[in-house]
Coordinates of C-alpha atoms in Angstrom, one line a residue:
Chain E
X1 CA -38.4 -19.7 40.2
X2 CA -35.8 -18.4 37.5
X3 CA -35.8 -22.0 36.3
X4 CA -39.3 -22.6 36.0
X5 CA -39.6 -19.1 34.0
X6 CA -36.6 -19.9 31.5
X7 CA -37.7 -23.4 30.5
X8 CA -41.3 -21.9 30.1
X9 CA -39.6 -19.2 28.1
X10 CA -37.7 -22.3 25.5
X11 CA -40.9 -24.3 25.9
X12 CA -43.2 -21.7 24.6
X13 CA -40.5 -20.9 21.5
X14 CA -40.5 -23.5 20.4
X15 CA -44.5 -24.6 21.0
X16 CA -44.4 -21.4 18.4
X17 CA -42.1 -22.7 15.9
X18 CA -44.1 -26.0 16.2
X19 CA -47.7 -25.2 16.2
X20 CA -48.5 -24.2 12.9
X21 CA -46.6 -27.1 11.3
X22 CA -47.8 -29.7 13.9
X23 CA -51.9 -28.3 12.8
X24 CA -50.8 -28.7 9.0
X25 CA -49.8 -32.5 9.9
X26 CA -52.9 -33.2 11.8
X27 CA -55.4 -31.6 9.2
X28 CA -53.6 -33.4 6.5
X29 CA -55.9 -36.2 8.1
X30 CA -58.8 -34.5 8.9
X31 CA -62.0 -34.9 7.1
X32 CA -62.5 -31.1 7.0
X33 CA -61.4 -29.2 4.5
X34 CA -61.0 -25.6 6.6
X35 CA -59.4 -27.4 9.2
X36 CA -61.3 -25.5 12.1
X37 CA -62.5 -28.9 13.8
X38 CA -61.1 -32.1 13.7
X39 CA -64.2 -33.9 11.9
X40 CA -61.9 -37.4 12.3
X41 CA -59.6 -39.6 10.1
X42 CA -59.1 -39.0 6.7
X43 CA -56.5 -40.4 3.9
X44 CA -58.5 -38.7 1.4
X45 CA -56.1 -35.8 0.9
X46 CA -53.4 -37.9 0.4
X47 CA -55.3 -39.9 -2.0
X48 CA -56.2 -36.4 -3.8
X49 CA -52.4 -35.1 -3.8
X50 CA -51.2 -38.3 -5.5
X51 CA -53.9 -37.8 -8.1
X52 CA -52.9 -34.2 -8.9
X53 CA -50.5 -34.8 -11.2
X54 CA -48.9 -30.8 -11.8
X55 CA -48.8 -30.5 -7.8
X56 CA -47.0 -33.9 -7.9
X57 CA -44.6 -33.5 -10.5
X58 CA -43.9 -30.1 -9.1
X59 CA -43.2 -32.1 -5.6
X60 CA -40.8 -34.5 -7.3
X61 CA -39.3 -32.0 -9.1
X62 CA -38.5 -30.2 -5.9
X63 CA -36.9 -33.2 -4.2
X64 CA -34.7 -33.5 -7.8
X65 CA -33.4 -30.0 -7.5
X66 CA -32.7 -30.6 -4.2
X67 CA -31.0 -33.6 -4.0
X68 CA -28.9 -32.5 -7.5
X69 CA -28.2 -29.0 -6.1
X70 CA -26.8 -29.9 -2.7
X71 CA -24.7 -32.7 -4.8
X72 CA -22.9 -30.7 -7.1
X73 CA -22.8 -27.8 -4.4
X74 CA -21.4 -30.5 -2.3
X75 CA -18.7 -31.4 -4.4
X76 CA -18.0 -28.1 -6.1
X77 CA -17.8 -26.4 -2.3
X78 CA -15.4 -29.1 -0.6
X79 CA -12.8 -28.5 -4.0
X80 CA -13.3 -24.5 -3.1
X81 CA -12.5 -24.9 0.5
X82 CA -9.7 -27.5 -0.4
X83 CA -8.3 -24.2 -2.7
X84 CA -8.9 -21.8 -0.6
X85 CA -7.3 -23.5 2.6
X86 CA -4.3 -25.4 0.6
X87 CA -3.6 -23.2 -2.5
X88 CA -2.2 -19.8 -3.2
X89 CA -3.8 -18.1 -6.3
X90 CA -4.2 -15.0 -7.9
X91 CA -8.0 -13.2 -6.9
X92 CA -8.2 -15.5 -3.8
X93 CA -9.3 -12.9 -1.5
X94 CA -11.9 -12.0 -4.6
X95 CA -13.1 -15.5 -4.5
X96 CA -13.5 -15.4 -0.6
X97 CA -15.2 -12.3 -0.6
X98 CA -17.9 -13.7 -3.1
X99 CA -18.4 -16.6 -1.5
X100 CA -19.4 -14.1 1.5
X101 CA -21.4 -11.8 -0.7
X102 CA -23.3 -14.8 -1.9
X103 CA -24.1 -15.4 2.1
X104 CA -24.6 -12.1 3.3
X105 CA -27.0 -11.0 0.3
X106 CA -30.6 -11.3 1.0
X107 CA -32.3 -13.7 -1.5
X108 CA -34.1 -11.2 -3.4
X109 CA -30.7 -9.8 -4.7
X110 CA -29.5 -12.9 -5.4
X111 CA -32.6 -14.0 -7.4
X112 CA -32.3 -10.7 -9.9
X113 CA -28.6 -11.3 -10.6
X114 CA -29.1 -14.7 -11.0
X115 CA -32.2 -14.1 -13.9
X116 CA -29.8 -11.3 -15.4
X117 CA -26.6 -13.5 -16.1
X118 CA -29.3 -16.0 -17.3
X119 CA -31.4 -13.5 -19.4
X120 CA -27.7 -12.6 -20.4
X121 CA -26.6 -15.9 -21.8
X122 CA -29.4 -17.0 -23.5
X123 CA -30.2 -19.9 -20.6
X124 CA -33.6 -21.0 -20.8
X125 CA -35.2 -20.5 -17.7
X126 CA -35.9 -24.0 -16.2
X127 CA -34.0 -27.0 -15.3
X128 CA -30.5 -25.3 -15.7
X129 CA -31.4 -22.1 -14.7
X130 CA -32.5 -23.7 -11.4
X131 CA -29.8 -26.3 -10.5
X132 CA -27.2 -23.5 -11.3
X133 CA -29.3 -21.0 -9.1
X134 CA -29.5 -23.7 -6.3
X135 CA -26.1 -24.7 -6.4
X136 CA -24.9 -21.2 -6.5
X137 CA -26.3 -19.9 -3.2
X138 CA -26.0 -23.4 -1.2
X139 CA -21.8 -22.9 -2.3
X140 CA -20.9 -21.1 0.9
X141 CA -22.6 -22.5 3.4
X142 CA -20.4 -25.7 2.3
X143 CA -17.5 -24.1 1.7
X144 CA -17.3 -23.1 5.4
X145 CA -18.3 -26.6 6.9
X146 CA -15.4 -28.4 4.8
X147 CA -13.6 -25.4 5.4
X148 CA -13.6 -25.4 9.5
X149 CA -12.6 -29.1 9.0
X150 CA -9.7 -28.8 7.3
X151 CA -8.8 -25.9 9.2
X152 CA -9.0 -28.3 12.3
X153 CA -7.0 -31.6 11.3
X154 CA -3.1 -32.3 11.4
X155 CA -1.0 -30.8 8.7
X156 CA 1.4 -33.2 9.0
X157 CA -0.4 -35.5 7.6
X158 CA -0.2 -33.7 4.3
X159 CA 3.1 -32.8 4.2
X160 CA 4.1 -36.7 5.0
X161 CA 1.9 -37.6 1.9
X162 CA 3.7 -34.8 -0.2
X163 CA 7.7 -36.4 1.0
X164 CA 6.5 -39.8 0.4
X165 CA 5.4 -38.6 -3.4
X166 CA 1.4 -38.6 -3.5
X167 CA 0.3 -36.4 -6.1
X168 CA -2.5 -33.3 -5.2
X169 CA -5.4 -35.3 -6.7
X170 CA -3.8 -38.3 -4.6
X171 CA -3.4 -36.6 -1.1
X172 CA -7.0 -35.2 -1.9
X173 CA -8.2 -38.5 -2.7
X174 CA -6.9 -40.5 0.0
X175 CA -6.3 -38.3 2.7
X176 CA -8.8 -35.4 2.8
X177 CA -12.0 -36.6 1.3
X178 CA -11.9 -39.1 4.2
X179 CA -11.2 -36.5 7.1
X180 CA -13.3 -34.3 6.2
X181 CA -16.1 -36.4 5.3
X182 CA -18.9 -35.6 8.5
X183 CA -18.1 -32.1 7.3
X184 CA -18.9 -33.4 3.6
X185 CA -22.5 -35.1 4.8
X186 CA -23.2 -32.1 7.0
X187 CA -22.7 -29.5 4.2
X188 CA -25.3 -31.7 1.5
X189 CA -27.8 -32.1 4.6
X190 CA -27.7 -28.3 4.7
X191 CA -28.0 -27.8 1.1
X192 CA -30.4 -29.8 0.8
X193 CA -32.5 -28.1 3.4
X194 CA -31.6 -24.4 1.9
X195 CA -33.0 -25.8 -1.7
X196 CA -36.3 -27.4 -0.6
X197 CA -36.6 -24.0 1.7
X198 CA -36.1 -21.6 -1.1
X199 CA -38.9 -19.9 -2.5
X200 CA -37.7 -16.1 -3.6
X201 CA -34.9 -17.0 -5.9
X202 CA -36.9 -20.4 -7.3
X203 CA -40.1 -17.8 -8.1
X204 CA -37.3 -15.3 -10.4
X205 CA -35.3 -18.0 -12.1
X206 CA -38.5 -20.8 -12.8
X207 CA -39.1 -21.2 -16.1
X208 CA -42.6 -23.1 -18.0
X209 CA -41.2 -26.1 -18.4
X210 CA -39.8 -27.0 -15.4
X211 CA -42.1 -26.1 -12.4
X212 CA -41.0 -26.6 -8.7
X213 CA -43.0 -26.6 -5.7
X214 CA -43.1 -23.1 -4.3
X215 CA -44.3 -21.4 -7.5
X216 CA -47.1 -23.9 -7.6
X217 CA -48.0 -23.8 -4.2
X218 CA -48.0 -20.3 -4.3
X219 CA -51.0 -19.9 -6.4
X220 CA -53.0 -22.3 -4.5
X221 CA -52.7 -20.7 -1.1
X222 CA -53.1 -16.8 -2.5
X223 CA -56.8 -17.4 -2.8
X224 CA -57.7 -19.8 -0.2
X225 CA -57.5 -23.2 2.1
X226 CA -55.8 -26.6 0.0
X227 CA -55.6 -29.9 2.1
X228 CA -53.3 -31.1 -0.4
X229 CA -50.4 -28.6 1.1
X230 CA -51.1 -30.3 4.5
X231 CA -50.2 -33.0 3.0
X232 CA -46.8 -31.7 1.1
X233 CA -46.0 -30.3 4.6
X234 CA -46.3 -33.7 6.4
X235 CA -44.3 -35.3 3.2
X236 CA -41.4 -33.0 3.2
X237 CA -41.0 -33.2 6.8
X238 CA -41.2 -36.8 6.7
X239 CA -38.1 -37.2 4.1
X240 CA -36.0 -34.6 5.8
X241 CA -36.7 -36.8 8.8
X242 CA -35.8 -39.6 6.9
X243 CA -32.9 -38.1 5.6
X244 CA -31.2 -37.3 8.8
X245 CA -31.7 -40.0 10.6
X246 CA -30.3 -42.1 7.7
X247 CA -27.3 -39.9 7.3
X248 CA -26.6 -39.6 11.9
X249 CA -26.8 -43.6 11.5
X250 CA -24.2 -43.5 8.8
X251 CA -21.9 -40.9 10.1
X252 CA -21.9 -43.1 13.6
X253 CA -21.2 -46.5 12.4
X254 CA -18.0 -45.0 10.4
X255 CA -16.5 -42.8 13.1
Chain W
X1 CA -1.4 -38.0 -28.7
X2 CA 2.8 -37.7 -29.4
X3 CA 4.8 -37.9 -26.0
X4 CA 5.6 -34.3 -26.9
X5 CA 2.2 -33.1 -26.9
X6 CA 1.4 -34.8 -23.5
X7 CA 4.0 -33.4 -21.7
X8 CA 3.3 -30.0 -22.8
X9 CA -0.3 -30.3 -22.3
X10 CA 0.1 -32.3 -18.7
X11 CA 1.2 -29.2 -16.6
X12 CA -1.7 -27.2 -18.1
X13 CA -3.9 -29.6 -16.4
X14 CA -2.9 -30.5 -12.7
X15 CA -5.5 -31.4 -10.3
X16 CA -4.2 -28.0 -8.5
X17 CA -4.9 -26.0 -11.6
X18 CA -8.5 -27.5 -12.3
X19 CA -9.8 -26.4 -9.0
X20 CA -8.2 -23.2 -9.1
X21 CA -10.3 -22.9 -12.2
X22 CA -13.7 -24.0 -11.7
X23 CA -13.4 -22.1 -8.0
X24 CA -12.9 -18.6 -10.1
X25 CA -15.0 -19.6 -13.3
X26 CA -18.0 -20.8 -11.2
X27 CA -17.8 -17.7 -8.6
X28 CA -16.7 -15.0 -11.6
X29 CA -19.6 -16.3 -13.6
X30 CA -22.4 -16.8 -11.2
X31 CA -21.8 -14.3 -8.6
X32 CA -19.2 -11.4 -10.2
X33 CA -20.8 -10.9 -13.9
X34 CA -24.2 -10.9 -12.6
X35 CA -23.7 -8.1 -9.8
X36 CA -22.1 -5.8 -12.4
X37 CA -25.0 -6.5 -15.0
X38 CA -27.8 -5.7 -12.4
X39 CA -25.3 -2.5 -11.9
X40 CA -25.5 -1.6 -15.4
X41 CA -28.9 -2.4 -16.0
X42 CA -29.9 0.2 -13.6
X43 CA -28.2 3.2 -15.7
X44 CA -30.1 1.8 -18.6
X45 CA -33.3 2.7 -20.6
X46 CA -36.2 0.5 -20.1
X47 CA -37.7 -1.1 -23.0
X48 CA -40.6 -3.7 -23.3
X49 CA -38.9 -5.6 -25.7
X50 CA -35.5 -5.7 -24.5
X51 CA -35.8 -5.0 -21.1
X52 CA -32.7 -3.0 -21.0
X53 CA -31.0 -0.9 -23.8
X54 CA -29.0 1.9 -24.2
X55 CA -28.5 4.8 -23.8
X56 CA -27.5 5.1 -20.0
X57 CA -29.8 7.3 -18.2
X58 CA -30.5 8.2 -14.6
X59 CA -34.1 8.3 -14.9
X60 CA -35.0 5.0 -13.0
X61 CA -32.5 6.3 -10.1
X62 CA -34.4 9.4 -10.3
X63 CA -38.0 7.5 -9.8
X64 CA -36.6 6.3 -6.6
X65 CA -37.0 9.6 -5.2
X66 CA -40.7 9.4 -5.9
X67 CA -43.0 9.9 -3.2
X68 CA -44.9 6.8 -3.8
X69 CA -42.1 4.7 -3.4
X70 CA -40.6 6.5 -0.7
X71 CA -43.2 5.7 1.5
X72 CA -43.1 1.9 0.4
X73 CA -39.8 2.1 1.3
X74 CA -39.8 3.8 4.4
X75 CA -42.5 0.7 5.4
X76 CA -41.0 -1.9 4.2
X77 CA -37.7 -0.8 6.5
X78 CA -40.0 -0.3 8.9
X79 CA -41.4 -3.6 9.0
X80 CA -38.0 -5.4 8.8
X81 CA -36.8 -3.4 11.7
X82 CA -39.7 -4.0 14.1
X83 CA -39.1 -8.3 13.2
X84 CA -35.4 -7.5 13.6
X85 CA -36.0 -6.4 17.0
X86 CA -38.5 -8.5 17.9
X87 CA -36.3 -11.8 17.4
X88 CA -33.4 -10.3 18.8
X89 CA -35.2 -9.5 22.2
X90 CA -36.8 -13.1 22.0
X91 CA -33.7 -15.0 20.4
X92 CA -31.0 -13.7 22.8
X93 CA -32.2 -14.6 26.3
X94 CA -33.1 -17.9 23.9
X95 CA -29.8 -18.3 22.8
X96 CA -28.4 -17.7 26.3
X97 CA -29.9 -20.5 27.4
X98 CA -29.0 -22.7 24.5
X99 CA -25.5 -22.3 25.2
X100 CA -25.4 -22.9 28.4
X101 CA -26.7 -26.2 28.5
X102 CA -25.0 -29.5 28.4
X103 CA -23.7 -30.6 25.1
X104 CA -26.4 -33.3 24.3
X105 CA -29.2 -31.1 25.2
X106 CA -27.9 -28.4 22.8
X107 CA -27.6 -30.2 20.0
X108 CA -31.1 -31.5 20.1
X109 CA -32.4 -28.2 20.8
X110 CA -30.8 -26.6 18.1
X111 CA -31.6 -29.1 15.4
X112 CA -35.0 -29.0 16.7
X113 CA -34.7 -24.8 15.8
X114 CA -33.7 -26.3 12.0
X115 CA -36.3 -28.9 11.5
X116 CA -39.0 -26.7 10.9
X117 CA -37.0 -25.6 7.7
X118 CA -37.6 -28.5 5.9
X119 CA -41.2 -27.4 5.4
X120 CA -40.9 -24.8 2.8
X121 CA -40.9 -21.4 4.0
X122 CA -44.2 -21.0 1.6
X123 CA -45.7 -23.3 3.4
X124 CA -45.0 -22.3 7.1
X125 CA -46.3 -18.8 6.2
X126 CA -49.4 -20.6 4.9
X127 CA -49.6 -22.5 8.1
X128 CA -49.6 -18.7 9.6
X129 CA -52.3 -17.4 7.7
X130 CA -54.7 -20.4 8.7
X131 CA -53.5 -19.6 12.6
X132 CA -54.4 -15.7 12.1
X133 CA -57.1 -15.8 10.3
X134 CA -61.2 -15.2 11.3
X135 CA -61.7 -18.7 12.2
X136 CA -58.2 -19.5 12.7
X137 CA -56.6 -20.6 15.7
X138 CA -55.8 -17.2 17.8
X139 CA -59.7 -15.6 17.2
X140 CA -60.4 -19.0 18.3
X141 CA -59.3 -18.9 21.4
X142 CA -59.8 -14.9 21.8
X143 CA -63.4 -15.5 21.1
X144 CA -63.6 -19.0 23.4
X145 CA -61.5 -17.0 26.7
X146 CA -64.4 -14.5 26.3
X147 CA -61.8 -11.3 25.8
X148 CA -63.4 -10.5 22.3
X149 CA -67.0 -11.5 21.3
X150 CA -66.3 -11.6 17.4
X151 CA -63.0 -12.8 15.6
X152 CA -60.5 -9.6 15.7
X153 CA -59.1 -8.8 12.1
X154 CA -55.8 -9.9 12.3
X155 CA -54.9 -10.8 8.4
X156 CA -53.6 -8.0 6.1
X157 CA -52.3 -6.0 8.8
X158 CA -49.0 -4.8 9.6
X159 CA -49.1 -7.3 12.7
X160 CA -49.9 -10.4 10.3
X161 CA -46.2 -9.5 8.3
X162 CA -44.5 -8.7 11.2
X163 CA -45.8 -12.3 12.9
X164 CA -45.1 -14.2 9.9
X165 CA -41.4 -12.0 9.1
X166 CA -40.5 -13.3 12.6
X167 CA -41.9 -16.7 12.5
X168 CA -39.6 -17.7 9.3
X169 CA -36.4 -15.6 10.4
X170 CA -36.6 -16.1 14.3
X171 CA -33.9 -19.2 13.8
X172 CA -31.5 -17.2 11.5
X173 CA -31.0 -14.9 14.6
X174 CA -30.6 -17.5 17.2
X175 CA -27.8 -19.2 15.5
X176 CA -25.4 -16.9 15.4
X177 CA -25.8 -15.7 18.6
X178 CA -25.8 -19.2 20.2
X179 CA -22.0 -19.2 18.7
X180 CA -21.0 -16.4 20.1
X181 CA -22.1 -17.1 23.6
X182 CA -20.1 -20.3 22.7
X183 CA -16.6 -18.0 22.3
X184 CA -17.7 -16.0 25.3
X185 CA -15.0 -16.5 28.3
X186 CA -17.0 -17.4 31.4
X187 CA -14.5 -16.6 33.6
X188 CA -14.6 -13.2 32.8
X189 CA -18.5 -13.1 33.5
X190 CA -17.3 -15.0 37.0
X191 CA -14.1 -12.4 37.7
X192 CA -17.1 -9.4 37.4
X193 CA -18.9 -11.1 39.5
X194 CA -16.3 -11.4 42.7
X195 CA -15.3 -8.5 42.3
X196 CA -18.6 -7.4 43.1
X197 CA -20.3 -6.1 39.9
X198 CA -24.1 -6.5 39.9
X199 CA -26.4 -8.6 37.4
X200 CA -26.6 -5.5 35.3
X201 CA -23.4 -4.4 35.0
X202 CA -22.2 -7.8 33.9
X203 CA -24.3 -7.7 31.3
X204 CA -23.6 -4.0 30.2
X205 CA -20.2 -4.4 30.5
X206 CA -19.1 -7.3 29.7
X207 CA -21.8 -10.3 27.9
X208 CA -22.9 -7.4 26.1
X209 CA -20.0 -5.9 24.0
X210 CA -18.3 -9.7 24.2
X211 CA -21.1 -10.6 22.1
X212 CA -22.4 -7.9 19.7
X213 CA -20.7 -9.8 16.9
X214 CA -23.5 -12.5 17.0
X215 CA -25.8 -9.7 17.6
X216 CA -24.9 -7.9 14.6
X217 CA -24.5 -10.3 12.6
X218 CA -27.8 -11.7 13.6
X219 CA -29.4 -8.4 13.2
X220 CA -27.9 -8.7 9.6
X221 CA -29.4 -11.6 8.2
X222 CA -33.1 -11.4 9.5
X223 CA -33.0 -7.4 8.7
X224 CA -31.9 -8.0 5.3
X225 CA -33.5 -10.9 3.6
X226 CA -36.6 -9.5 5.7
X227 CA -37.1 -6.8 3.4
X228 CA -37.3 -9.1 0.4
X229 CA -39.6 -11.9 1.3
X230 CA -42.3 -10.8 -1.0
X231 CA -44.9 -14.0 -0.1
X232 CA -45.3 -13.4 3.2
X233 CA -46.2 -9.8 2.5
X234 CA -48.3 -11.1 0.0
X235 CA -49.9 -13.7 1.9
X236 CA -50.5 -12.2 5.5
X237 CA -50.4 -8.1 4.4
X238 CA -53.0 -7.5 1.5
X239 CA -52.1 -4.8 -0.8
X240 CA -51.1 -1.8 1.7
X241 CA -48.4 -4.0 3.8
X242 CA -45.5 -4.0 0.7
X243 CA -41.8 -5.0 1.4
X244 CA -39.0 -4.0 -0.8
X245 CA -39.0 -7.8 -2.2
X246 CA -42.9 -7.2 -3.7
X247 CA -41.7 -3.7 -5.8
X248 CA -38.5 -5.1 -7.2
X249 CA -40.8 -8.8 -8.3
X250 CA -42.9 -6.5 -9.8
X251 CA -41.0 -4.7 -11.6
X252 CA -39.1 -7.8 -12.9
X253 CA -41.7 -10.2 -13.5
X254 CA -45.1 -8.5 -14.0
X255 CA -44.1 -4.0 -15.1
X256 CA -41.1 -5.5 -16.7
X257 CA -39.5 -2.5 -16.2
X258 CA -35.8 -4.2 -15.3
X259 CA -33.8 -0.7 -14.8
X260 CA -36.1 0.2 -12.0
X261 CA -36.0 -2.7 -10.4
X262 CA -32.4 -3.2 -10.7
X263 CA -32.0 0.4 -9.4
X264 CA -34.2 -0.4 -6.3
X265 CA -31.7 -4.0 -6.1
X266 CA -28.5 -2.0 -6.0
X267 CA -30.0 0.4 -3.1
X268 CA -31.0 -2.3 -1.3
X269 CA -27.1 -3.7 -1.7
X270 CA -25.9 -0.5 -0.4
X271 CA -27.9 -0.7 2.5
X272 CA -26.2 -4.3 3.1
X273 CA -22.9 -2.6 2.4
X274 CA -23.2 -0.1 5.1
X275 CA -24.3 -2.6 7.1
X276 CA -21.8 -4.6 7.2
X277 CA -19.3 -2.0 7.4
X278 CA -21.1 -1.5 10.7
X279 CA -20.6 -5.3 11.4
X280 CA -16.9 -5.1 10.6
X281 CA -16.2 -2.1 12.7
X282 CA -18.0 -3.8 15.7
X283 CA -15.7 -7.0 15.1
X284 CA -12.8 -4.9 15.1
X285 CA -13.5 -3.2 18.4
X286 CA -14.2 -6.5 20.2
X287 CA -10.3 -7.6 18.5
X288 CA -8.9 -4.3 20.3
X289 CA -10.8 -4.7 23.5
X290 CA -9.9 -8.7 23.6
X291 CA -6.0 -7.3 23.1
X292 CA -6.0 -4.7 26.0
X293 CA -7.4 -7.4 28.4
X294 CA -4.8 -9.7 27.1
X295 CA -2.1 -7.1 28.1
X296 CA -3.9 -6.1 31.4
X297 CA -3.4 -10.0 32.4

């Protein structure tokens, strides 16, 4: 009896989590527009989304901020953890404590310091203003994957590297890249995921020029129904899909 | 370069020393400067040209006080509240159940609790305002079961936020506390248990406090970010539903009135500061309850 009720209970969570996104995929090939009644099989929304050139530009340039933030968030987070684990240095405890700031604080704090410092140096909201915004809040979240890593593997490994001469750029190079690389792939997938799901600090740091998919989507779905978001919701979820699955196949044939 | 040069210059520029660097640069730049401008800017005087100019003034520290806003804010903590404890009462008999299970099963689970992220957030709380909407899929059924005979307004209610606050944050609760049911000793729950201490009092007594860390800290991050998700207020709660997040966007992007706006940031950031002083003290207590057992063994 308590069985049946707590796997009805996980069941019906996630049922909830699911529902909404599983009716965006199906209407993304339904001949009606509202969506109320499946009125059968339709490409034609696809079709229209490809066509739409700002909604697909914006789309792309998503993915690109993406892809670029989690990168350099990737690389710049695994040298922080490496200096925070391995290094003494003055304001280390500073540099901890903002790298938990930058978790803790809700976006909408974020996004206003973030326009500030950009207002501030003369950055052009855009491009820049976006990677650096992206990169910025993604930083902790891989600083404590690579982190957690390097907290769990063999010092000894180091130290023999340091007696037998490797230099720090060395020992990082060839020993600690390597280890620590699931931890490496698992911090990008996440940043990755945070930038594509960000839509408060993209909306306060987007400038004209460069225009990413929440701030357009935003205006089409203030006023009413657009088939063509179905369809950007069956597309994202498809990549990420993609993404992962790619990246579990990877990780398993190395280790 | 001479030899001379190099070896001067090569000890300025160890590997050890670049990543010391960039580490304090990058965080100094991005995340230091930036919380001590939006400081400043809210002693500042408003100007439509400049934003922000001098001379310092408490005036937009003063308009906090003003009824009007009051009463946004007191909603807008309202609402965040009610979602806090709404996914706390559905994510930790959830989370309970996550952890226990076998290792395969869990992960599965829990990345199944991520995948739903990879549709933006914008998009999921679209996906909400189709379900709640006249001829959306709740009135829907409603109307079909026969319990109301025309679509109930759900939209632009306080319900609609509170559904759609809870449908985006739900996972950032159940995360945390998943790991802390992971540290949880369950030979302590068993030890309760023979020596005869009911299903209640294990629970009061001992899952409880053991894991008020993940509660806490899961309290933290859907309370807070709650307050500022502007587009789902916008979306699912009409004009009279506001959060926090909608007064300070519009008073950045549309009023352009920058000191206000950064004064209403900075109380928010206090609110996260006493917050988490709350979260550290309850840490600490666990620490000095974990040592006393550790003695009493």
């Amino acid at each position: 009896m308590m069985k049946v009720f707590k796997w009805s209970f996980v069941v019906a969570i996630f049922a909830w989590l699911y529902l909404p996104i599983a009716i965006l995929v199906v209407n993304s090939f339904n001949v009606s527009k509202y969506g109320y009644e499946w009125q059968g099989f339709t490409l034609k929304w696809y079709e229209k989304l490809f066509h739409n050139e700002q909604l697909m530009q914006a789309f792309l340039n998503s993915l690109l901020i993406a892809a670029l933030a989690a990168t350099f968030a990737t690389v710049l987070g695994t040298l922080m953890a490496l200096a925070i684990h391995r290094y003494r240095f003055p304001m280390k405890a500073a540099a901890s404590g903002m790298l938990f700031v930058v978790m803790m604080s809700p976006d909408i704090v974020l996004a206003i310091t973030f326009l500030v410092i950009f207002i501030a140096l003369g950055v052009e909201l855009g491009f820049w203003s976006l990677l650096i915004a992206h990169i910025t809040f993604c930083l902790p979240f891989v600083v404590i994957t690579v982190y957690a890593q390097l907290k769990g593997f063999d010092r000894y490994l180091l130290e023999a590297a340091q007696d037998l001469g490797a230099g720090e750029s060395r020992i990082f190079r060839l020993i600690i890249l390597p280890l620590v690389f699931p931890a490496i792939i698992a911090g990008w997938l996440l940043s990755f995921t945070l930038s594509l799901d960000d839509v408060i600090i993209s909306s306060f740091v987007t400038g004209p020029g460069f225009e990413i998919l929440p701030i357009r989507v935003f205006s089409m779905v203030k006023v009413g129904v657009s088939p063509e978001v179905n369809v950007l919701a069956a597309l994202l979820l498809s990549i990420s899909l993609l993404l992962v699955t790619f990246s579990t196949l990877l990780l398993r044939r190395k280790y | 370069m001479p030899p001379q040069v190099k070896n001067l210059i090569k000890p300025l520029f160890s590997f050890r020393r670049g990543v010391i660097f960039l580490t304090l640069f990058w965080l100094g730049l991005f995340v230091l400067v930036p919380h001590v401008l939006v400081l400043v800017t809210s002693v500042l005087t408003p100007d439509p040209q400049h934003l922000a100019v001098w001379p310092v003034t408490l005036d937009s520290w003063a308009r906090l006080f003003d009824p009007l806003y009051v009463e946004v804010f007191w909603h807008s903590l309202w609402l965040s509240a009610v979602t806090t404890v709404i996914c706390l009462l559905l994510g930790y008999p959830f989370a309970w159940i996550l952890a226990k299970l076998p290792g395969v099963w869990r992960g599965v689970l829990l990345f199944l609790m991520i995948v739903p992220f990879w549709t933006n957030s914008l998009i999921r709380t679209y996906a909400i305002k189709l379900i709640l909407g006249n001829k959306g899929l709740v009135n829907t059924l409603l109307v079909g079961a026969g319990i109301t005979d025309k679509p109930v307004e759900l939209l632009y209610t306080p319900f609609a936020v509170i559904f759609g606050l809870v449908y985006v944050l739900l996972p950032f609760m159940v995360l945390p506390l998943v790991s802390s049911f992971d540290k949880l000793d369950r030979n302590l729950i068993e030890a309760a248990h023979d020596l005869g201490a009911g299903w209640w009092q294990r629970f009061r007594h001992i899952i409880l406090p053991l894991t008020m860390p993940g509660v806490v800290a899961g309290c933290l991050i859907v309370f807070l970010p709650a307050m500022g998700m502007f587009y789902v207020a916008d979306l699912l709660g009409g004009a009279k539903n506001l959060l926090l997040g909608n007064i300070i966007k519009n008073q950045f992007l549309v009023v352009r009135d920058w000191p206000f706006g950064a004064a209403f940031s900075v109380a928010l950031i206090g609110i996260m500061a006493a917050l988490m002083w709350l979260y550290f003290l309850a840490n600490q207590r666990i620490n000095r309850q974990g040592g006393l057992d550790d003695e009493g063994i």
